[in-house]
Short mmCIF file of C-alpha atoms in Angstrom, two decimals:
data_model
loop_
_atom_site.label_atom_id
_atom_site.label_comp_id
_atom_site.label_asym_id
_atom_site.label_seq_id
_atom_site.Cartn_x
_atom_site.Cartn_y
_atom_site.Cartn_z
CA MET A 1 117.44 53.21 150.11
CA SER A 2 115.47 55.81 147.81
CA ALA A 3 115.93 57.02 144.16
CA SER A 4 119.43 57.50 142.44
CA ALA A 5 118.12 59.88 139.73
CA VAL A 6 115.18 61.15 138.37
CA PHE A 7 114.22 61.96 134.83
CA ILE A 8 111.49 63.65 133.25
CA LEU A 9 110.70 62.17 129.70
CA ASP A 10 108.52 63.52 126.88
CA VAL A 11 105.98 60.98 125.19
CA LYS A 12 108.74 59.48 123.14
CA GLY A 13 110.91 58.61 125.87
CA LYS A 14 113.54 61.71 125.19
CA PRO A 15 114.82 63.19 128.45
CA LEU A 16 113.61 66.84 128.89
CA ILE A 17 115.55 67.28 132.56
CA SER A 18 116.89 64.93 134.88
CA ARG A 19 118.71 65.13 138.24
CA ASN A 20 121.38 62.88 139.51
CA TYR A 21 121.30 62.69 143.14
CA LYS A 22 124.10 59.76 144.00
CA GLY A 23 125.81 58.79 141.07
CA ASP A 24 125.68 55.25 141.47
CA VAL A 25 123.60 54.34 138.22
CA ALA A 26 124.69 55.83 134.79
CA MET A 27 122.50 58.41 133.60
CA SER A 28 122.92 56.66 130.24
CA LYS A 29 120.79 53.89 131.18
CA ILE A 30 117.62 55.67 130.75
CA GLU A 31 117.90 54.89 126.81
CA HIS A 32 116.63 51.52 127.82
CA PHE A 33 113.34 52.69 129.60
CA MET A 34 111.50 53.32 126.61
CA PRO A 35 112.03 50.17 124.57
CA LEU A 36 111.29 48.24 127.59
CA LEU A 37 108.13 49.97 128.18
CA VAL A 38 107.18 49.53 124.23
CA GLN A 39 108.17 46.04 124.53
CA ARG A 40 106.15 45.17 127.75
CA GLU A 41 103.30 46.90 126.44
CA GLU A 42 103.30 44.86 123.23
CA GLU A 43 103.64 41.72 125.46
CA GLY A 44 100.44 42.77 127.91
CA ALA A 45 102.84 42.80 130.47
CA LEU A 46 103.30 46.57 131.50
CA ALA A 47 104.37 47.05 135.08
CA PRO A 48 104.88 50.28 137.37
CA LEU A 49 108.42 48.77 137.93
CA LEU A 50 110.46 47.87 135.02
CA SER A 51 113.95 46.42 135.21
CA HIS A 52 116.88 46.45 133.26
CA GLY A 53 120.03 44.10 134.42
CA GLN A 54 120.62 45.66 137.94
CA VAL A 55 118.96 48.96 137.23
CA HIS A 56 115.36 49.23 138.30
CA PHE A 57 113.09 52.14 136.60
CA LEU A 58 109.80 53.21 138.75
CA TRP A 59 107.59 55.42 136.65
CA ILE A 60 104.35 57.12 136.36
CA LYS A 61 102.66 58.71 133.17
CA HIS A 62 101.51 62.53 133.91
CA SER A 63 99.77 64.20 130.88
CA ASN A 64 102.36 63.93 127.96
CA LEU A 65 105.45 63.18 130.23
CA TYR A 66 106.70 60.14 131.88
CA LEU A 67 108.60 60.71 135.70
CA VAL A 68 111.11 57.96 135.95
CA ALA A 69 113.21 57.24 139.23
CA THR A 70 115.99 55.10 138.75
CA THR A 71 117.65 52.86 141.25
CA SER A 72 120.24 49.72 141.48
CA LYS A 73 119.63 49.09 145.19
CA ASN A 74 116.29 47.51 146.94
CA ALA A 75 114.86 50.77 147.19
CA ASN A 76 111.63 51.55 149.00
CA ALA A 77 108.99 51.73 145.85
CA SER A 78 106.22 52.96 147.70
CA LEU A 79 108.48 55.94 149.04
CA VAL A 80 109.55 56.53 145.61
CA TYR A 81 106.17 56.64 143.91
CA SER A 82 104.85 58.76 146.97
CA PHE A 83 107.62 61.18 145.97
CA LEU A 84 106.89 61.00 142.23
CA TYR A 85 103.28 61.90 142.65
CA LYS A 86 104.26 64.65 145.34
CA THR A 87 106.50 66.18 142.55
CA ILE A 88 103.74 66.24 140.14
CA GLU A 89 101.43 68.04 142.91
CA VAL A 90 104.46 70.50 143.15
CA PHE A 91 104.90 71.32 139.73
CA CYS A 92 101.23 71.64 139.20
CA GLU A 93 101.10 73.91 141.98
CA TYR A 94 103.84 76.30 140.29
CA PHE A 95 102.89 75.89 136.61
CA LYS A 96 98.83 75.21 137.11
CA GLU A 97 99.31 72.48 133.99
CA LEU A 98 102.40 70.15 134.13
CA GLU A 99 103.08 69.50 130.55
CA GLU A 100 106.28 69.26 127.88
CA GLU A 101 105.90 72.95 127.48
CA SER A 102 105.65 74.10 131.04
CA ILE A 103 108.84 72.11 131.58
CA ARG A 104 110.82 73.59 128.48
CA ASP A 105 109.16 77.19 129.70
CA ASN A 106 110.56 76.91 133.14
CA PHE A 107 113.50 74.76 133.35
CA VAL A 108 115.40 76.74 135.73
CA ILE A 109 112.82 76.62 138.39
CA VAL A 110 112.19 72.81 137.75
CA TYR A 111 115.94 72.10 138.45
CA GLU A 112 115.82 74.09 141.58
CA LEU A 113 112.74 72.22 142.71
CA LEU A 114 114.25 69.11 142.02
CA ASP A 115 117.30 70.29 143.91
CA GLU A 116 114.99 70.87 147.04
CA LEU A 117 112.51 68.09 146.68
CA MET A 118 115.25 65.48 147.08
CA ASP A 119 118.50 65.42 148.69
CA PHE A 120 121.07 62.51 148.18
CA GLY A 121 118.23 60.18 146.94
CA PHE A 122 116.06 61.07 150.04
CA PRO A 123 112.67 63.16 150.00
CA GLN A 124 113.50 66.52 151.83
CA THR A 125 111.01 69.60 151.37
CA THR A 126 108.01 68.54 149.34
CA ASP A 127 105.58 71.11 150.48
CA SER A 128 104.92 73.81 147.71
CA LYS A 129 103.86 76.45 150.07
CA ILE A 130 107.10 76.40 151.73
CA LEU A 131 108.71 75.88 148.51
CA GLN A 132 107.01 79.18 147.22
CA GLU A 133 108.60 81.07 149.94
CA TYR A 134 112.21 80.62 148.39
CA ILE A 135 112.00 79.35 144.95
CA THR A 136 109.92 82.07 143.05
CA GLN A 137 108.98 82.30 139.23
CA GLN A 138 110.52 85.92 139.38
CA SER A 139 113.70 86.21 138.00
CA ASN A 140 116.23 84.50 140.82
CA LYS A 141 118.81 87.12 142.22
CA LEU A 142 120.59 86.18 144.94
CA GLU A 143 121.34 88.92 147.71
CA THR A 144 124.36 89.06 149.19
CA GLY A 145 124.57 88.20 153.28
CA LYS A 146 120.99 87.18 153.04
CA SER A 147 119.92 83.15 153.16
CA ARG A 148 117.49 82.12 150.76
CA VAL A 149 116.16 79.23 152.72
CA PRO A 150 113.38 80.25 155.31
CA PRO A 151 113.88 78.82 158.84
CA THR A 152 110.54 76.61 158.11
CA VAL A 153 112.48 74.07 156.35
CA THR A 154 114.84 73.55 159.35
CA ASN A 155 111.96 73.76 161.78
CA ALA A 156 110.30 70.51 163.22
CA VAL A 157 106.81 72.08 161.83
CA SER A 158 108.29 72.45 158.35
CA TRP A 159 104.71 72.91 156.54
CA ARG A 160 103.97 76.15 158.56
CA SER A 161 105.64 79.39 158.43
CA GLU A 162 106.58 81.62 161.91
CA GLY A 163 104.86 85.24 162.03
CA ILE A 164 101.40 84.39 159.92
CA LYS A 165 98.58 87.06 160.88
CA TYR A 166 94.75 87.61 160.33
CA LYS A 167 92.71 90.24 161.19
CA LYS A 168 89.71 87.47 161.36
CA ASN A 169 90.60 83.95 162.35
CA GLU A 170 88.59 81.23 160.71
CA VAL A 171 88.59 77.60 159.81
CA PHE A 172 86.70 76.27 156.78
CA ILE A 173 86.19 72.60 156.78
CA ASP A 174 84.83 70.48 154.11
CA VAL A 175 83.72 66.95 154.42
CA ILE A 176 83.48 65.37 150.86
CA GLU A 177 82.13 61.95 150.23
CA SER A 178 82.24 60.22 146.90
CA VAL A 179 79.89 56.99 146.42
CA ASN A 180 81.24 54.55 144.28
CA LEU A 181 78.17 52.29 143.13
CA LEU A 182 77.51 49.62 140.67
CA VAL A 183 74.02 48.14 140.31
CA ASN A 184 73.17 44.98 137.79
CA ALA A 185 69.97 44.74 135.83
CA ASN A 186 67.79 43.22 138.39
CA GLY A 187 68.46 46.02 140.99
CA SER A 188 70.86 44.18 142.91
CA VAL A 189 73.82 46.14 144.34
CA LEU A 190 77.03 44.71 143.21
CA LEU A 191 79.69 47.07 144.61
CA SER A 192 79.28 50.03 147.05
CA GLU A 193 81.81 52.22 149.12
CA ILE A 194 82.19 55.54 150.26
CA VAL A 195 85.39 57.22 149.66
CA GLY A 196 85.75 60.36 151.93
CA THR A 197 88.07 63.45 152.52
CA ILE A 198 88.21 66.21 154.81
CA LYS A 199 89.50 69.64 153.29
CA LEU A 200 90.64 72.37 155.47
CA LYS A 201 90.89 76.19 154.48
CA VAL A 202 92.90 77.85 157.46
CA PHE A 203 93.02 81.58 158.03
CA LEU A 204 94.62 81.40 161.69
CA SER A 205 97.52 83.48 163.16
CA GLY A 206 100.42 82.25 165.01
CA MET A 207 101.11 78.58 165.58
CA PRO A 208 97.69 77.19 166.35
CA GLU A 209 96.82 73.65 167.49
CA LEU A 210 93.97 72.12 166.37
CA ARG A 211 92.08 69.29 167.76
CA LEU A 212 89.12 67.60 165.45
CA GLY A 213 86.58 65.25 166.93
CA LEU A 214 84.78 62.76 164.59
CA ASN A 215 81.80 60.40 165.64
CA ASP A 216 84.60 57.99 165.08
CA ARG A 217 83.18 54.38 166.29
CA VAL A 218 86.60 53.26 167.69
CA LEU A 219 86.46 56.53 169.88
CA PHE A 220 83.12 56.14 171.18
CA GLU A 221 83.66 52.50 172.22
CA LEU A 222 87.13 53.89 173.92
CA THR A 223 84.93 56.28 176.13
CA GLY A 224 81.83 54.11 176.67
CA ARG A 225 79.62 55.65 173.98
CA SER A 226 79.03 52.97 171.68
CA LYS A 227 75.53 53.59 171.68
CA ASN A 228 75.62 57.19 169.69
CA LYS A 229 75.69 57.05 166.15
CA SER A 230 79.27 56.52 164.91
CA VAL A 231 80.81 55.65 161.88
CA GLU A 232 83.61 52.84 161.20
CA LEU A 233 86.49 54.54 159.36
CA GLU A 234 88.83 52.56 157.29
CA ASP A 235 92.11 53.01 155.33
CA VAL A 236 92.65 56.23 157.22
CA LYS A 237 95.29 58.48 155.62
CA PHE A 238 96.24 61.62 157.31
CA HIS A 239 98.48 64.93 156.53
CA GLN A 240 101.78 65.01 157.68
CA CYS A 241 100.67 67.57 160.15
CA VAL A 242 98.75 64.78 162.26
CA ARG A 243 100.56 63.35 165.55
CA LEU A 244 100.03 59.99 164.56
CA SER A 245 101.10 58.63 167.99
CA ARG A 246 98.36 60.93 169.39
CA PHE A 247 95.46 59.31 167.27
CA ASP A 248 96.84 55.57 167.74
CA ASN A 249 96.80 56.29 171.39
CA ASP A 250 93.22 57.96 171.75
CA ARG A 251 92.00 58.55 168.44
CA THR A 252 92.46 62.29 168.73
CA ILE A 253 93.30 63.97 165.44
CA SER A 254 95.62 66.87 166.92
CA PHE A 255 97.70 68.95 164.55
CA ILE A 256 99.38 72.42 163.43
CA PRO A 257 98.18 72.99 160.15
CA PRO A 258 99.79 74.37 157.17
CA ASP A 259 98.26 77.74 155.91
CA GLY A 260 95.69 77.93 153.49
CA ASP A 261 94.01 74.85 151.69
CA PHE A 262 95.05 71.29 152.41
CA GLU A 263 93.71 68.05 152.86
CA LEU A 264 93.71 66.88 156.50
CA MET A 265 92.67 63.22 155.73
CA SER A 266 90.90 60.54 153.76
CA TYR A 267 88.83 57.43 154.61
CA ARG A 268 87.02 54.68 152.87
CA LEU A 269 83.87 53.21 154.09
CA SER A 270 82.99 49.50 152.49
CA THR A 271 79.35 49.73 153.75
CA GLN A 272 76.13 49.11 151.73
CA VAL A 273 75.04 51.95 150.46
CA LYS A 274 71.47 52.30 149.34
CA PRO A 275 71.18 54.02 145.83
CA LEU A 276 70.82 58.01 146.13
CA ILE A 277 69.53 58.27 142.53
CA TRP A 278 67.81 55.34 141.11
CA ILE A 279 66.86 54.83 137.42
CA GLU A 280 64.74 52.50 135.69
CA SER A 281 64.81 52.36 131.68
CA VAL A 282 62.37 50.60 129.48
CA ILE A 283 63.72 50.27 125.81
CA GLU A 284 61.01 49.46 123.37
CA LYS A 285 62.05 48.35 119.74
CA PHE A 286 60.00 48.61 116.71
CA SER A 287 60.58 50.06 113.42
CA HIS A 288 61.95 52.87 115.43
CA SER A 289 63.63 52.70 118.95
CA ARG A 290 61.98 54.34 121.90
CA VAL A 291 63.95 54.56 125.18
CA GLU A 292 61.89 55.45 128.42
CA ILE A 293 64.13 56.42 131.48
CA MET A 294 62.37 57.01 134.87
CA VAL A 295 64.64 58.41 137.90
CA LYS A 296 63.99 58.85 141.23
CA GLY A 297 65.67 60.72 144.04
CA GLN A 298 66.05 58.47 146.71
CA PHE A 299 67.59 60.45 149.37
CA LYS A 300 66.12 62.64 152.19
CA LYS A 301 63.14 64.87 150.93
CA GLN A 302 64.83 68.10 152.30
CA SER A 303 68.11 67.66 150.65
CA VAL A 304 68.55 68.57 146.78
CA ALA A 305 70.89 67.00 144.41
CA ASN A 306 72.60 69.44 142.09
CA GLY A 307 74.01 69.19 138.49
CA VAL A 308 72.66 66.09 138.01
CA GLU A 309 73.71 64.30 134.72
CA ILE A 310 72.44 60.98 133.33
CA SER A 311 74.26 59.54 130.50
CA VAL A 312 72.20 56.97 128.91
CA PRO A 313 74.06 54.96 126.56
CA VAL A 314 72.38 54.48 122.81
CA PRO A 315 73.29 52.31 119.69
CA SER A 316 76.23 53.44 117.74
CA ASP A 317 74.01 53.80 114.67
CA ALA A 318 71.34 55.60 116.20
CA ASP A 319 70.29 58.71 114.41
CA SER A 320 67.59 61.50 114.25
CA PRO A 321 66.91 61.64 118.04
CA ARG A 322 63.89 63.46 119.70
CA PHE A 323 63.47 63.82 123.66
CA LYS A 324 60.86 64.70 125.95
CA THR A 325 61.57 65.39 129.32
CA SER A 326 59.50 66.17 132.90
CA VAL A 327 62.38 68.50 134.07
CA GLY A 328 65.99 69.64 132.53
CA SER A 329 67.04 68.91 129.26
CA ALA A 330 68.50 66.21 127.27
CA LYS A 331 71.14 66.38 124.35
CA TYR A 332 72.56 63.56 122.14
CA VAL A 333 76.29 63.18 121.86
CA PRO A 334 77.05 61.41 119.11
CA GLU A 335 80.44 60.71 119.64
CA ARG A 336 80.28 59.02 122.98
CA ASN A 337 77.05 57.27 121.81
CA VAL A 338 75.09 58.80 124.66
CA VAL A 339 72.17 60.79 125.70
CA ILE A 340 73.07 63.14 128.34
CA TRP A 341 69.75 64.26 130.42
CA SER A 342 70.75 67.35 132.50
CA ILE A 343 68.75 68.44 136.03
CA LYS A 344 70.04 71.44 137.64
CA SER A 345 68.18 70.73 140.76
CA PHE A 346 66.47 67.72 141.84
CA PRO A 347 64.77 67.36 145.17
CA GLY A 348 64.78 64.15 147.20
CA GLY A 349 61.76 62.09 146.84
CA LYS A 350 60.72 63.06 143.61
CA GLU A 351 60.27 60.92 140.26
CA TYR A 352 61.39 62.51 136.87
CA LEU A 353 60.86 61.12 133.44
CA MET A 354 62.41 61.21 129.94
CA ARG A 355 61.37 59.93 126.73
CA ALA A 356 63.80 59.73 123.77
CA HIS A 357 63.08 58.58 120.30
CA PHE A 358 65.53 57.20 117.57
CA GLY A 359 65.70 56.01 114.16
CA LEU A 360 67.67 52.60 114.23
CA PRO A 361 69.14 51.60 110.71
CA SER A 362 69.81 47.96 111.90
CA VAL A 363 68.02 46.91 115.25
CA GLU A 364 70.55 43.62 115.28
CA LYS A 365 73.62 45.64 115.89
CA GLU A 366 72.55 46.63 119.71
CA GLU A 367 72.48 42.90 120.20
CA VAL A 368 75.97 42.42 118.95
CA GLU A 369 77.26 45.73 120.78
CA GLY A 370 75.63 45.06 124.28
CA ARG A 371 74.34 48.01 126.39
CA PRO A 372 77.01 49.60 128.57
CA PRO A 373 75.57 50.91 132.07
CA ILE A 374 73.95 53.91 132.73
CA GLY A 375 76.08 56.82 134.31
CA VAL A 376 75.21 59.26 136.87
CA LYS A 377 76.59 62.47 138.13
CA PHE A 378 75.40 64.64 141.08
CA GLU A 379 76.39 66.69 144.30
CA ILE A 380 74.21 66.85 147.34
CA PRO A 381 75.06 69.52 149.84
CA TYR A 382 74.69 69.58 153.41
CA PHE A 383 74.49 65.77 153.64
CA THR A 384 76.92 62.86 153.97
CA VAL A 385 75.87 59.17 153.23
CA SER A 386 78.25 57.63 156.19
CA GLY A 387 76.62 59.87 158.46
CA ILE A 388 80.07 61.19 159.49
CA GLN A 389 79.73 64.55 162.06
CA VAL A 390 82.70 66.75 162.92
CA ARG A 391 81.38 66.94 166.93
CA TYR A 392 84.05 69.74 167.66
CA MET A 393 87.10 71.70 166.57
CA LYS A 394 89.19 72.95 169.46
CA ILE A 395 91.94 75.91 168.37
CA ILE A 396 94.43 76.16 171.00
CA GLU A 397 97.02 79.31 170.42
CA LYS A 398 98.90 81.05 173.18
CA SER A 399 97.76 84.66 172.38
CA GLY A 400 94.32 83.19 173.22
CA TYR A 401 92.36 84.36 170.26
CA GLN A 402 88.77 83.38 169.51
CA ALA A 403 88.50 81.56 166.16
CA LEU A 404 85.15 80.51 164.40
CA PRO A 405 85.23 76.93 162.57
CA TRP A 406 82.57 76.45 159.51
CA VAL A 407 81.58 72.92 158.68
CA ARG A 408 79.96 71.95 155.43
CA TYR A 409 79.30 68.37 154.05
CA ILE A 410 78.96 67.45 150.45
CA THR A 411 77.93 64.18 148.75
CA GLN A 412 79.05 63.53 145.55
CA SER A 413 78.83 60.83 142.73
CA GLY A 414 82.15 59.14 142.30
CA ASP A 415 82.16 55.78 139.68
CA TYR A 416 78.38 55.70 139.97
CA GLN A 417 76.93 53.28 137.52
CA LEU A 418 73.82 51.18 136.63
CA ARG A 419 73.49 48.26 134.32
CA THR A 420 70.50 47.63 132.07
CA SER A 421 71.16 44.38 130.55
#
């Protein structure tokens, strides 16, 4: 079973809008949610699922809103949470920002969307591109004799409309990998993982079938090519368009794509990652404090990291900062107690140096506070850490047109931190 009702509450817990799908839980029960939330928060026992008697509240917070689903049955919790996050995604597609004002300003559309997103407690049409075909932000006038619901909603392929035409048929594939890394003060890697997504931008006519081939280790072993360079993907999640039975059988990623932008799949690799950007810091304490930071690009020499930002924590009572950098620029951000060193373009294999000089009223204070880790942001185009590759993209459409697939690889920082003490 799924949700009985869905509520959107303001930051104080007052309902802005709600939709009763099944009528088996009294709508007045929502009054218990906020006191329960506050009580659990004070006890330090806050959980994503709260219960009051026979009624369960499954909730998430977004911006200044709470989205709450109620149920009295043994509901499929993961389905309900997936629905709530999908609802946020749809509202953001419609209103750009989902907050109290956008709910109040678009009351009628929000109600219509809640009606279409779920039917009798079960998720129904949750693809915003399809919803936008018949729930529009213009004045809603029903034309007599015409159905507002496009055939897509009742099709087997509910995420793509019939009759799409383009003069130039193209597919753009972005393979984006985020590196999460935590290094301790001794230089040992405490945590490292790669989180990857493959995003597509599809401009194809008709109802094409696409087949994507990756250097997936399981596929290579199935086909006797295990000596080739391959990647072991974990926690693979697909868009609903992918034929899962086909993937389970022979690791073929086969699908009829939605039109435009969408995320085809995500994956994780808990592999040992060598730090791409390495930082060494020397902090000298005299009557005034001096910080020296050396940064090395430990990635391929032919690659370049763009938009590098190194956040170096400084004591909260530091003052009168002065900087000297061999490249880029540094600025002091007192409200965050950091120096941010920005380097627009950082080639692999290079080393750069920044010197910062501070006045410190109390040298002892830093010992009490401890030093937070140095954080790094970056993006390296045309490069993946895992070595994942798009080996082929086949596009099959009954009219037999030729289409061009374009592939781009990007590595970026996720949660990338280096401890200094």
